Tab-separated table of C-alpha atoms in Angstrom:
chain	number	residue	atom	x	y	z
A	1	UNK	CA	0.000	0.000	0.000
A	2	UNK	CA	2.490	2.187	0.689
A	3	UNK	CA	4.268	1.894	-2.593
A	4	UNK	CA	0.975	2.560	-4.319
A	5	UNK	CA	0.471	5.593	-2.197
A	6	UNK	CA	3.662	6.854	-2.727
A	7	UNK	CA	3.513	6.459	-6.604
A	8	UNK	CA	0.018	7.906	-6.845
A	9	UNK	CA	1.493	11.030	-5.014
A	10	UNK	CA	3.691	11.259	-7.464
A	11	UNK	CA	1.358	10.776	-10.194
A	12	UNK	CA	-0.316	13.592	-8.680
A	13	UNK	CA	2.253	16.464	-8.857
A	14	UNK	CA	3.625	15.326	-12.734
A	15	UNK	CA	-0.245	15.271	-13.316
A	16	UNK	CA	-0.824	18.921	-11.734
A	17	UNK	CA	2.272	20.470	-13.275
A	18	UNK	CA	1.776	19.044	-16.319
A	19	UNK	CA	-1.753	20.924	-16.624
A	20	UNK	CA	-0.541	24.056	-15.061
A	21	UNK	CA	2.184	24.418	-17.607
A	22	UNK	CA	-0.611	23.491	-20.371
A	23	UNK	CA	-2.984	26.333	-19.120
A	24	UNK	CA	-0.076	28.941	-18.945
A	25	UNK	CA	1.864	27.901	-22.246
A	26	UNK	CA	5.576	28.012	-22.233
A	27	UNK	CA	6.310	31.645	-21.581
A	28	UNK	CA	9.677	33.189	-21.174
A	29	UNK	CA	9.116	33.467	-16.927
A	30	UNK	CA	8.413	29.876	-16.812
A	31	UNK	CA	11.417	29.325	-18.779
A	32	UNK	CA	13.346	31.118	-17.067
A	33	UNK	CA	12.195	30.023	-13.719
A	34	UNK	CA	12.439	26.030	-15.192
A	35	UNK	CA	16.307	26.526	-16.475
A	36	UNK	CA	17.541	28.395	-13.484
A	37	UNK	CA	15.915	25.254	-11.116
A	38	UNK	CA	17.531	22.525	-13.701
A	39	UNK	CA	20.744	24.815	-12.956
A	40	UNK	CA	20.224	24.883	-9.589
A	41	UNK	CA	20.172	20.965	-9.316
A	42	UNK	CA	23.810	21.025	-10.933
A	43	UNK	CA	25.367	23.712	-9.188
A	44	UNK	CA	24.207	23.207	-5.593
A	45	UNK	CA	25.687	19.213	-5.365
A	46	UNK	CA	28.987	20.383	-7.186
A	47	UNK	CA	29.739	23.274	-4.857
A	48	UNK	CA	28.463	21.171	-1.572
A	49	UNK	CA	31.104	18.128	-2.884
A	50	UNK	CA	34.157	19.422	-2.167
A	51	UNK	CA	32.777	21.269	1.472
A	52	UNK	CA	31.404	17.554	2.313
A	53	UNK	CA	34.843	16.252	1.086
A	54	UNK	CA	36.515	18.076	4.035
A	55	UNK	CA	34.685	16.348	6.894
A	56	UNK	CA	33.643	12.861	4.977
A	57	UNK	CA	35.045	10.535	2.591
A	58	UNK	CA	34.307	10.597	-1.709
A	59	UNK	CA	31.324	8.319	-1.221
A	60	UNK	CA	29.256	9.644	1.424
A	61	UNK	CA	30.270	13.508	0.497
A	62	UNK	CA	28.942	12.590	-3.131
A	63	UNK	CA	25.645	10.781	-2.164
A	64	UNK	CA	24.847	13.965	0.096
A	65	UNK	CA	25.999	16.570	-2.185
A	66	UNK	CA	23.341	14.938	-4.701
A	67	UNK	CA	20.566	15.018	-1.904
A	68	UNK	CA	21.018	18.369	-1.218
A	69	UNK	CA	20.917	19.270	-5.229
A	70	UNK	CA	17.490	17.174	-5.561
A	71	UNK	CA	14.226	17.640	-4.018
A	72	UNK	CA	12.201	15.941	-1.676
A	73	UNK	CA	8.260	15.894	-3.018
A	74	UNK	CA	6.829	15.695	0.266
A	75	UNK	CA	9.019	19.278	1.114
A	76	UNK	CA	7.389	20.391	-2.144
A	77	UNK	CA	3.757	19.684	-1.417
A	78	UNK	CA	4.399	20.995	2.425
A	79	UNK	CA	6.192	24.168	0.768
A	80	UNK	CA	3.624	24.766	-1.303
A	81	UNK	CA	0.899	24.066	0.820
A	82	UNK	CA	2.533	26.937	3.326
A	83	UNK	CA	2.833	29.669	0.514
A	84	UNK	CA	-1.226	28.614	0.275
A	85	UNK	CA	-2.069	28.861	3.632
A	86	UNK	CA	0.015	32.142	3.259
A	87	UNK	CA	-2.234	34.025	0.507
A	88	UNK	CA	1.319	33.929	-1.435
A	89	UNK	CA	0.555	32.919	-5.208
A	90	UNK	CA	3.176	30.454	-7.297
A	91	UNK	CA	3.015	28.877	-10.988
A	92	UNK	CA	1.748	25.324	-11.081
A	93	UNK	CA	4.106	24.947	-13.403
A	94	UNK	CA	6.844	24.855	-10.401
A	95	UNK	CA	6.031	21.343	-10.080
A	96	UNK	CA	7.734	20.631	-13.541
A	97	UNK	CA	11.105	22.103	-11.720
A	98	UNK	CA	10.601	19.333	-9.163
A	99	UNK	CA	10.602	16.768	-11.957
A	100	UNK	CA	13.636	18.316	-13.829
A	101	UNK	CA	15.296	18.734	-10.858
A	102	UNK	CA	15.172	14.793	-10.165
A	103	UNK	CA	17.388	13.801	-13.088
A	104	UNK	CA	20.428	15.892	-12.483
A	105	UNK	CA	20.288	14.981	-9.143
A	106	UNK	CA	20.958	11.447	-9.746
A	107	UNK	CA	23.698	12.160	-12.292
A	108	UNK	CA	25.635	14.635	-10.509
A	109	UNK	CA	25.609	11.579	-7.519
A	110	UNK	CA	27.302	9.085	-9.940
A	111	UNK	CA	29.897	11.564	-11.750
A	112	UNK	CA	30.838	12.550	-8.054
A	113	UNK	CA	31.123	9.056	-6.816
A	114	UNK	CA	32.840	7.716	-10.124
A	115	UNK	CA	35.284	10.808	-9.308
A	116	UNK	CA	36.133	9.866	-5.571
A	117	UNK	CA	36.675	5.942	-6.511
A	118	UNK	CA	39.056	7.718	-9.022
A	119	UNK	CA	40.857	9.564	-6.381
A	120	UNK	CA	40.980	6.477	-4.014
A	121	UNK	CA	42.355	4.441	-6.895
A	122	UNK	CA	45.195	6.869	-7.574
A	123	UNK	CA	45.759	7.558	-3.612
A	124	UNK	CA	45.665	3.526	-3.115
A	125	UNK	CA	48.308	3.174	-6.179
A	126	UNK	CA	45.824	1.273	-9.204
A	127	UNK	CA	45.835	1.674	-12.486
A	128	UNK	CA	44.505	4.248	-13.784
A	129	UNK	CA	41.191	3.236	-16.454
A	130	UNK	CA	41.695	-0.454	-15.061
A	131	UNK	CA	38.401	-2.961	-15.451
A	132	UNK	CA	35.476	-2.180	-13.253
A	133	UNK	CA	36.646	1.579	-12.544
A	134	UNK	CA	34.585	3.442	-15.180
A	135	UNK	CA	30.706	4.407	-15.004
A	136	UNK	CA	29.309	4.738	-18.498
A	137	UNK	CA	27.723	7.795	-19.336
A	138	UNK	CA	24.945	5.780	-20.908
A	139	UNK	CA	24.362	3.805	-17.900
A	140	UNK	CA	24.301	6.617	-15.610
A	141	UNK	CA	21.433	8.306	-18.261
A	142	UNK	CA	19.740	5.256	-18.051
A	143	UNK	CA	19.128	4.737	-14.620
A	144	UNK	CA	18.460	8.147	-13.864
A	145	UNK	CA	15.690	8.635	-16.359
A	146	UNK	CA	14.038	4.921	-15.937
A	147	UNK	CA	13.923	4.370	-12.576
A	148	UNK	CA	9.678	3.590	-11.238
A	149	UNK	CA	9.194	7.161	-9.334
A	150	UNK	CA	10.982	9.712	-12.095
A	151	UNK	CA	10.005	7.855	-14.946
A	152	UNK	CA	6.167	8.429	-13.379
A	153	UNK	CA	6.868	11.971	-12.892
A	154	UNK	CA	8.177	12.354	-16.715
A	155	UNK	CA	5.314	10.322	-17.746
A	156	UNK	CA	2.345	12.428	-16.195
């Protein structure tokens, strides 16, 4: 039940945004406000890497760099829920952002864990390119636009 619920939640906002941003037609606000959250979702997990890198190893400074560049749809639907309850008035499109900011999210996780097991291979002495140390780009694509939740949100 709990998968369902948390799939038809999803459903919900891709479903919402996707009519908000139908209603309102691609205009050059929504644009803008769409490209500067899709930049957002790159820039916040590569500046946060190499602060996390001071106190943490490769791993865990890239897996929360990449949560802290994605975001969270039950902080979305509270968020927006409080500008409501607020009087303040937002684009439905916004929930598109939360969809595009999913994706880079997950990449910018991988690229920044493929870089630290490059860095611990060169600090531990390996080879540099040896078997098993590269990520495919295609892979990484793959997974991050096909996995159950995302691939619902691109879908509605």
């Amino acid at each position: 039940i709990s998968k369902f619920l948390s799939l038809f939640l999803l459903m919900a906002i891709g479903l919402k945004g996707g009519m908000a941003l139908s209603v309102s037609g691609i205009q050059p606000q929504i644009l803008l406000g769409l490209g500067i959250a899709l930049l957002m979702a790159f820039l916040v997990p590569a500046y946060t890497y190499p602060l996390l890198r001071l106190r943490t190893d490769g791993y865990n400074a890239a897996a929360v760099a990449a949560t802290y560049g994605s975001v969270s749809a039950v902080t979305f639907i509270a968020a927006g829920q409080f500008l409501n309850n607020q009087g303040v008035e937002f684009g439905g499109y916004m929930a598109v952002a939360l969809v595009l900011m999913e994706s880079p999210a997950i990449i910018m996780a991988v690229a920044l864990a493929a870089h630290a097991r490059g860095q611990a291979n060169l600090q531990s002495g390996a080879v540099p390119g040896a078997a098993g140390d590269k990520v495919s780009m295609k892979s990484v694509l793959h997974e991050a636009f096909t996995d159950g939740g995302h691939l619902l949100l691109l879908g509605s």
